[in-house]
């Protein structure tokens, strides 16, 4: 890790220090993925079975995971594990239930009522990556909001063998459409459907470069599926003042660094000694980690920034727009109103990132790679959509008519005007008959 | 227009009847647009001036529209026009202000507080198409929510000459960054910035095939800009029962048809005589329209569907997922809870689509082309983003620790676990010192 003093840098150096490394495509991934998608669209289940054998080294007896297998998985888990997953489920459900919007109803002028209502997205697909360890927390973060939003069809795909923890959480979330398929082929199956796998409207979840590229491709095809958000390497930025505990900061930076060699890890502090002591603590803690190699690689491109004030720390953080933002200062709450770009914010000494990753109740699917400028932390809203409704009384329309007619004339849209005047004329005729 | 009886069709015929025509790309548009984008990125303002001269036939004295020009535009408009635009502004502002979310705060378990807060997207770009007539209503639909959300920088681009109505509404919305540039070059300028045009985080607004393709391309580049939603031809579907007035239905269908030759126009009714009488009314009203040629082309691919019940009408509408849905039935309100996929819904005889296009208060930027399945009607939410916050007390963390530790172990993430245990250990040490 390198330590830099922010004020000693030129504008350009500051800019490039916070610049994210370009994700090297390339062209090869894009081509490989489009071949996989074409294959799945043409050969369906057969392609899924063959690609799974090729990439995951397993030919599952059946693409679909049976209810018996889910039951068996649950029976194999320890009570502690089940209790932990249930507690996390409960907190995440509590927070996401609170996100249910009320119907909005406004009478904008007499007789003109406008409403905003929401509906669940009917069918959603959840992608859960495989890899060296299972990711039941990702099932929680996608499955809980899908369940609370009321999505009618929820499909889950994950490369086999699917871990017991994943199947158990799927059961908690009421998911029964579970498939032994991963990678770009899983995304293709959910976007276009096969004989076995249900086609979905929107696909959620993290994944490797192939999964990310597949999501991008299917979301660019109107016959494909929408996706949650663009993906990028995971990130944390810690703002700490002299009151912070360097051991805690180091632990938080390391818990980001162990995610992957491309993880972005940044400390910003107005106190040079905090930067020094954090660097020492990192070296000490690193020794005890099983994923120390990965963390070390990530730390290679990480930075400790010494700023001249907390205000400058905030402005650096807003400029960078981290996925995770940890604020370990004397009065963290006071900074919140100044924070503009971040995925999820962790306040104070007792709020490490890992509580949000698993169990505080917030969602761990967050915009990263600078997308915090425009994208939201995943929430209930992403599993539903807003529609508007308007209902005018005859009097309301008569009152609004001149406005609509005048603008329609300016826009040269006769029939738009006519749709109003034909009604007002009938109204006038009616009221004259009554007289 | 052709009339079809739904029940007489096979499943496949039903499916293909509601299928939208593929948007023919092609390859040429995509290439032309990427050339324009490259040119703007390389040559900046100079490219903008030359491309504007090439495509719009005008070389503006300045890219930026001056405050004096805005003032002059306003002074040229009639009082009626200004009153109409102000009334529309007021209603749209009222409805969008009501969409401001409250901060959400939930204590998911004792000592674990989770919040959802929103922040405006800092800089947004609004694209207003040119063409035969000005579109001040589009400025209202984009400018009002940008203003209410509190976006700090709002850039407006429109091909010159920019109509007085557009400049006047921009003034109402507090927009001062207005540029004489349209087409793909405008999208490129807002996505990447030039010496004169401010780079923005997210681009909104409709446009022709080149603008749409440019939005798609810049949104696929992480150094580009996010966009509002995918675009497609405009659509209306009317559900009408025997109580409906065929003259009103015809007027509504025509106000959609005049938008463009590719407009989609559908009537679904359980009453065959309503279909017949609407067809007659369309022929009669068509004669009076200035854009009758465009409307006639759109009507060529439009359909009147006779269903066997209102329930079936609703199910056809949900399957199609229209951008605009007009419900002219005896009890329209009763159908709302069954409607799942639509952009904006117009209830009853006195709610023609044109009130929503201009002045009821709802937004006229809506998902179309089937995207109602997953995308929302444009609203305040699109000009802001949600972040989450969590704050734990020491006791809250201690209580949640076993859950986090157990899941971190399952996921093989040591440092995640360590970020919690290092804190709990210090807590324990502290409390023992106190004892």
XYZ file of C-alpha atoms in Angstrom, chain B:
435
model
C -57.211 -1.453 -39.328
C -58.165 -5.047 -39.045
C -60.667 -6.488 -36.606
C -59.937 -9.906 -35.115
C -61.875 -12.133 -32.754
C -59.397 -13.240 -30.081
C -60.998 -16.615 -29.415
C -60.859 -17.560 -33.092
C -57.060 -17.393 -33.049
C -54.672 -20.193 -32.154
C -52.197 -19.625 -29.323
C -49.480 -18.924 -31.858
C -51.643 -16.490 -33.758
C -52.509 -14.685 -30.553
C -48.847 -14.491 -29.642
C -47.784 -13.145 -33.015
C -50.676 -10.670 -33.168
C -49.331 -8.928 -30.065
C -45.693 -9.200 -31.095
C -43.981 -5.926 -31.753
C -42.239 -5.477 -35.081
C -38.461 -5.835 -34.776
C -36.672 -2.518 -34.945
C -34.478 -2.875 -37.997
C -31.088 -1.804 -36.838
C -29.039 -1.711 -38.533
C -25.436 -2.036 -38.633
C -25.261 1.251 -40.538
C -26.822 3.367 -37.835
C -24.573 1.786 -35.238
C -21.439 2.545 -37.276
C -22.488 6.077 -38.177
C -23.221 6.815 -34.548
C -19.938 5.436 -33.231
C -18.113 7.572 -35.802
C -19.979 10.650 -34.608
C -19.180 9.832 -30.986
C -15.484 9.339 -31.764
C -15.421 12.604 -33.673
C -16.974 14.541 -30.774
C -14.600 12.931 -28.273
C -11.616 13.855 -30.395
C -12.498 17.251 -31.783
C -15.006 18.505 -29.218
C -16.772 21.773 -29.966
C -15.365 21.954 -33.486
C -16.989 18.625 -34.323
C -20.261 19.771 -32.771
C -20.335 22.907 -34.914
C -19.513 21.041 -38.115
C -21.955 18.193 -37.465
C -24.701 20.677 -36.646
C -24.088 22.468 -39.914
C -24.105 19.135 -41.756
C -27.226 17.620 -40.177
C -29.303 20.651 -39.185
C -28.193 23.007 -41.934
C -27.370 25.725 -39.423
C -24.096 26.970 -38.040
C -25.058 28.615 -34.770
C -23.080 31.712 -33.782
C -22.507 30.021 -30.447
C -23.115 26.521 -29.130
C -24.458 27.887 -25.895
C -27.754 29.739 -25.876
C -27.360 33.038 -24.040
C -29.571 34.366 -21.268
C -30.571 37.206 -23.600
C -31.834 34.767 -26.200
C -33.902 32.993 -23.549
C -35.359 36.312 -22.434
C -36.167 37.296 -26.010
C -37.879 33.947 -26.633
C -40.099 34.449 -23.635
C -41.086 37.951 -24.754
C -42.164 36.630 -28.169
C -44.609 34.054 -26.763
C -48.300 34.818 -26.363
C -49.754 35.163 -22.894
C -52.031 32.177 -23.600
C -49.074 29.983 -24.420
C -47.192 31.061 -21.324
C -50.246 30.493 -19.141
C -50.746 26.999 -20.585
C -47.102 26.019 -20.080
C -47.177 27.423 -16.551
C -50.323 25.474 -15.708
C -48.751 22.271 -17.020
C -45.571 23.081 -15.090
C -47.580 23.541 -11.902
C -49.426 20.219 -12.172
C -46.319 18.255 -13.114
C -44.408 19.872 -10.254
C -47.200 19.063 -7.792
C -47.239 15.376 -8.744
C -43.464 14.994 -8.803
C -42.968 16.838 -5.504
C -45.293 14.317 -3.910
C -42.864 11.590 -5.009
C -40.130 12.824 -2.642
C -39.304 9.851 -0.451
C -39.016 10.166 3.291
C -35.841 8.812 4.866
C -36.486 5.246 5.928
C -35.142 4.228 9.342
C -35.596 0.735 10.775
C -34.070 -0.875 13.857
C -33.892 -4.422 12.511
C -32.783 -5.769 15.882
C -31.782 -3.944 19.078
C -28.776 -1.728 18.375
C -28.824 -2.338 14.607
C -30.241 0.629 12.713
C -30.643 0.533 8.919
C -31.637 3.489 6.795
C -32.419 4.246 3.196
C -31.646 7.775 2.055
C -31.700 9.422 -1.360
C -29.449 11.900 -3.104
C -30.010 13.725 -6.382
C -27.905 12.653 -9.344
C -25.486 15.538 -9.532
C -25.510 16.305 -13.246
C -28.117 15.322 -15.798
C -28.506 15.930 -19.511
C -31.885 16.452 -21.148
C -32.254 15.776 -24.850
C -35.120 17.541 -26.605
C -35.658 16.453 -30.217
C -36.187 18.955 -32.994
C -38.320 18.235 -36.012
C -41.337 19.816 -37.607
C -42.832 21.128 -34.354
C -41.297 22.092 -30.993
C -41.730 19.782 -28.014
C -41.991 21.997 -24.930
C -43.872 19.208 -23.146
C -40.744 17.051 -23.193
C -38.798 19.853 -21.507
C -41.477 19.893 -18.799
C -41.342 16.126 -18.307
C -37.558 16.097 -17.908
C -36.862 19.544 -16.501
C -39.422 19.521 -13.700
C -38.234 16.315 -11.980
C -34.576 17.360 -12.425
C -35.387 20.622 -10.689
C -37.398 19.004 -7.878
C -34.849 16.246 -7.299
C -32.246 18.970 -6.841
C -29.813 17.948 -9.598
C -27.021 20.509 -9.397
C -26.183 20.661 -13.080
C -28.886 20.371 -15.714
C -27.800 20.496 -19.341
C -30.277 20.776 -22.214
C -29.404 19.990 -25.817
C -31.701 20.480 -28.796
C -31.019 20.936 -32.510
C -31.137 24.563 -33.656
C -33.118 26.628 -34.160
C -34.485 25.996 -30.664
C -38.140 27.021 -30.424
C -39.232 29.822 -28.120
C -41.539 27.432 -26.230
C -38.611 25.179 -25.368
C -36.485 28.069 -24.109
C -39.400 29.394 -22.074
C -40.018 26.064 -20.325
C -36.279 25.663 -19.723
C -36.412 29.020 -17.943
C -39.390 27.856 -15.835
C -37.337 24.808 -14.841
C -34.308 26.920 -13.937
C -32.164 25.463 -16.724
C -29.410 27.775 -17.951
C -27.007 25.343 -19.662
C -28.718 25.156 -23.050
C -26.895 24.115 -26.213
C -27.670 24.361 -29.921
C -26.836 20.778 -30.740
C -28.924 17.728 -31.565
C -28.632 14.133 -32.727
C -25.970 11.625 -31.758
C -23.483 14.478 -31.447
C -25.511 15.998 -28.606
C -25.569 12.677 -26.751
C -21.811 12.315 -27.232
C -21.194 15.863 -25.989
C -23.223 15.300 -22.809
C -21.728 11.845 -22.158
C -18.092 12.858 -22.523
C -18.125 16.648 -22.262
C -16.413 19.163 -24.524
C -14.797 22.479 -23.755
C -18.228 24.115 -23.870
C -20.686 21.362 -23.002
C -20.638 20.018 -19.432
C -20.219 16.251 -19.049
C -23.235 14.731 -17.270
C -23.810 11.557 -15.267
C -27.128 10.533 -16.843
C -28.930 11.402 -20.071
C -32.699 11.570 -20.480
C -35.058 12.084 -23.363
C -36.487 10.731 -26.591
C -35.052 10.951 -30.059
C -34.735 9.347 -33.468
C -32.896 6.108 -34.217
C -29.504 7.855 -34.133
C -30.144 9.431 -30.759
C -31.413 6.112 -29.386
C -28.356 4.273 -30.665
C -26.036 6.951 -29.276
C -27.687 6.632 -25.867
C -27.249 2.873 -26.029
C -23.574 3.184 -26.919
C -22.623 5.741 -24.249
C -24.534 3.763 -21.598
C -22.475 0.672 -22.449
C -19.264 2.589 -21.738
C -18.481 3.119 -18.076
C -16.753 6.391 -18.952
C -19.915 7.487 -20.748
C -23.223 8.186 -19.051
C -26.224 6.297 -17.722
C -29.526 6.685 -19.577
C -33.180 6.856 -18.597
C -34.571 3.755 -20.345
C -34.543 1.910 -23.662
C -36.635 3.551 -26.380
C -39.174 2.236 -28.867
C -42.160 3.382 -30.927
C -45.037 4.946 -28.994
C -48.115 2.808 -28.205
C -51.658 2.959 -26.904
C -54.038 0.187 -25.974
C -57.674 1.009 -25.214
C -59.879 -1.321 -23.198
C -63.498 -0.373 -23.827
C -66.833 -1.957 -22.989
C -70.292 -1.231 -24.398
C -70.574 1.898 -22.243
C -67.728 3.621 -24.116
C -68.191 6.383 -26.674
C -66.686 5.252 -30.019
C -65.922 8.877 -30.915
C -63.722 9.162 -27.835
C -62.003 5.860 -28.516
C -61.354 6.871 -32.114
C -59.945 10.226 -31.012
C -57.594 8.491 -28.556
C -56.399 5.929 -31.077
C -55.777 8.692 -33.603
C -53.861 10.837 -31.153
C -51.462 7.941 -30.820
C -51.415 7.169 -34.541
C -50.406 10.725 -35.485
C -47.161 10.401 -33.504
C -45.483 8.436 -36.258
C -45.980 5.745 -38.875
C -44.560 3.143 -36.473
C -47.003 3.975 -33.644
C -48.810 0.941 -32.235
C -52.555 1.342 -31.768
C -54.800 -1.367 -30.296
C -58.413 -1.543 -29.159
C -59.573 -4.486 -27.054
C -63.292 -4.790 -26.371
C -65.757 -7.502 -25.450
C -68.363 -5.728 -27.632
C -68.107 -6.300 -31.419
C -70.306 -3.296 -32.135
C -67.885 -1.032 -30.284
C -65.124 -2.294 -32.591
C -67.240 -1.585 -35.681
C -68.383 1.835 -34.558
C -64.859 2.822 -33.565
C -63.596 1.836 -37.021
C -66.257 4.079 -38.574
C -65.472 6.967 -36.236
C -61.784 6.701 -37.086
C -62.504 7.050 -40.809
C -64.674 10.085 -40.151
C -62.212 11.848 -37.824
C -59.199 11.034 -39.947
C -60.366 13.455 -42.633
C -59.952 16.476 -40.379
C -56.374 15.756 -39.314
C -53.347 17.635 -40.603
C -51.161 14.593 -39.970
C -53.675 12.195 -41.560
C -50.995 10.600 -43.753
C -48.859 9.609 -40.783
C -51.900 8.392 -38.859
C -53.090 6.314 -41.814
C -49.721 4.554 -42.009
C -49.802 3.753 -38.305
C -53.380 2.502 -38.554
C -52.291 0.099 -41.293
C -50.704 -2.132 -38.678
C -53.210 -1.439 -35.916
C -55.777 -3.884 -34.613
C -59.235 -3.976 -33.107
C -59.524 -7.089 -30.957
C -62.878 -8.540 -29.932
C -62.450 -10.500 -26.693
C -64.997 -12.621 -24.914
C -64.972 -10.745 -21.622
C -63.472 -7.760 -19.830
C -61.274 -10.201 -17.919
C -59.837 -11.380 -21.206
C -59.313 -7.759 -22.281
C -57.253 -7.193 -19.146
C -55.218 -10.313 -19.718
C -54.488 -9.303 -23.329
C -53.438 -5.857 -22.146
C -51.174 -7.278 -19.434
C -49.591 -9.600 -21.955
C -48.944 -6.746 -24.395
C -47.889 -4.262 -21.681
C -48.741 -1.000 -23.469
C -46.978 2.303 -22.887
C -50.369 4.057 -22.601
C -53.450 2.188 -21.408
C -56.851 3.854 -21.643
C -59.727 2.167 -19.818
C -63.159 3.291 -20.962
C -65.506 0.982 -19.129
C -68.487 1.386 -16.856
C -66.360 0.884 -13.742
C -62.741 1.509 -14.776
C -61.480 1.811 -11.200
C -62.429 -1.810 -10.555
C -59.930 -3.045 -13.143
C -56.872 -1.235 -11.741
C -55.865 -3.916 -9.266
C -55.717 -6.461 -12.116
C -53.524 -4.314 -14.379
C -49.888 -5.354 -14.150
C -47.928 -4.102 -17.166
C -48.486 -0.549 -18.412
C -46.647 2.760 -18.435
C -49.474 5.165 -17.653
C -53.164 4.343 -17.200
C -56.046 6.645 -18.137
C -59.312 5.891 -16.382
C -62.782 6.675 -17.702
C -64.297 8.760 -20.455
C -62.783 12.068 -19.393
C -59.127 11.036 -19.276
C -57.750 11.101 -22.826
C -54.079 10.290 -23.310
C -53.327 13.857 -24.298
C -53.964 15.136 -20.752
C -51.135 12.899 -19.561
C -48.980 13.915 -22.500
C -49.128 17.519 -21.378
C -50.682 18.615 -18.202
C -52.416 16.256 -15.761
C -49.203 15.988 -13.759
C -47.990 12.483 -14.648
C -44.851 12.037 -16.694
C -45.143 11.279 -20.401
C -41.749 9.567 -20.572
C -42.824 5.954 -20.277
C -41.469 2.501 -21.010
C -42.691 1.164 -24.332
C -41.947 -1.759 -26.667
C -42.750 -4.253 -23.901
C -40.355 -2.698 -21.392
C -43.323 -2.030 -19.087
C -42.615 -5.538 -17.763
C -39.487 -4.273 -16.016
C -39.177 -0.485 -16.349
C -41.049 2.269 -14.542
C -42.831 5.366 -15.676
C -40.259 8.187 -15.410
C -40.398 9.878 -12.041
C -38.448 11.655 -9.375
C -36.700 8.376 -8.522
C -34.915 8.420 -11.884
C -33.209 11.714 -11.036
C -31.886 10.469 -7.724
C -30.393 7.341 -6.225
C -30.868 5.410 -3.020
C -28.039 4.741 -0.588
C -28.266 2.674 2.560
C -26.779 3.477 5.947
C -26.207 1.276 8.945
C -25.138 2.186 12.436
C -24.625 -0.394 15.169
C -24.080 0.149 18.852
C -21.385 -1.920 20.551
C -24.146 -4.041 22.086
C -25.897 -4.367 18.738
C -22.703 -5.640 17.132
C -22.029 -8.069 19.977
C -25.538 -9.451 19.588
C -25.267 -9.831 15.796
C -21.671 -11.139 15.859
C -22.369 -14.906 16.001
C -24.622 -14.643 12.934
C -22.004 -12.763 10.914
C -19.203 -15.038 12.067
C -21.096 -18.213 11.161
C -21.966 -17.026 7.660
C -18.458 -15.631 7.037
C -17.049 -19.039 7.973
C -19.391 -20.761 5.538
C -18.265 -18.401 2.792
C -14.602 -18.920 3.651
C -14.031 -15.221 4.253
C -11.705 -14.943 7.248
C -11.190 -11.219 7.173
C -14.944 -10.642 7.117
C -15.172 -12.648 10.304
C -12.094 -10.972 11.751
C -13.571 -7.465 11.262
C -16.279 -8.511 13.700
C -14.293 -10.598 16.179
C -11.517 -8.022 16.566
C -14.162 -5.551 17.707
C -15.939 -7.975 20.018
C -12.608 -8.957 21.587
C -11.791 -5.318 22.335
C -15.252 -4.843 23.780
C -14.806 -7.845 26.057
C -11.378 -6.613 27.131
C -12.856 -3.199 27.906
C -15.695 -4.588 29.970
C -13.287 -6.807 31.889
C -11.094 -3.797 32.681
C -14.183 -2.021 33.992
C -14.968 -4.990 36.223
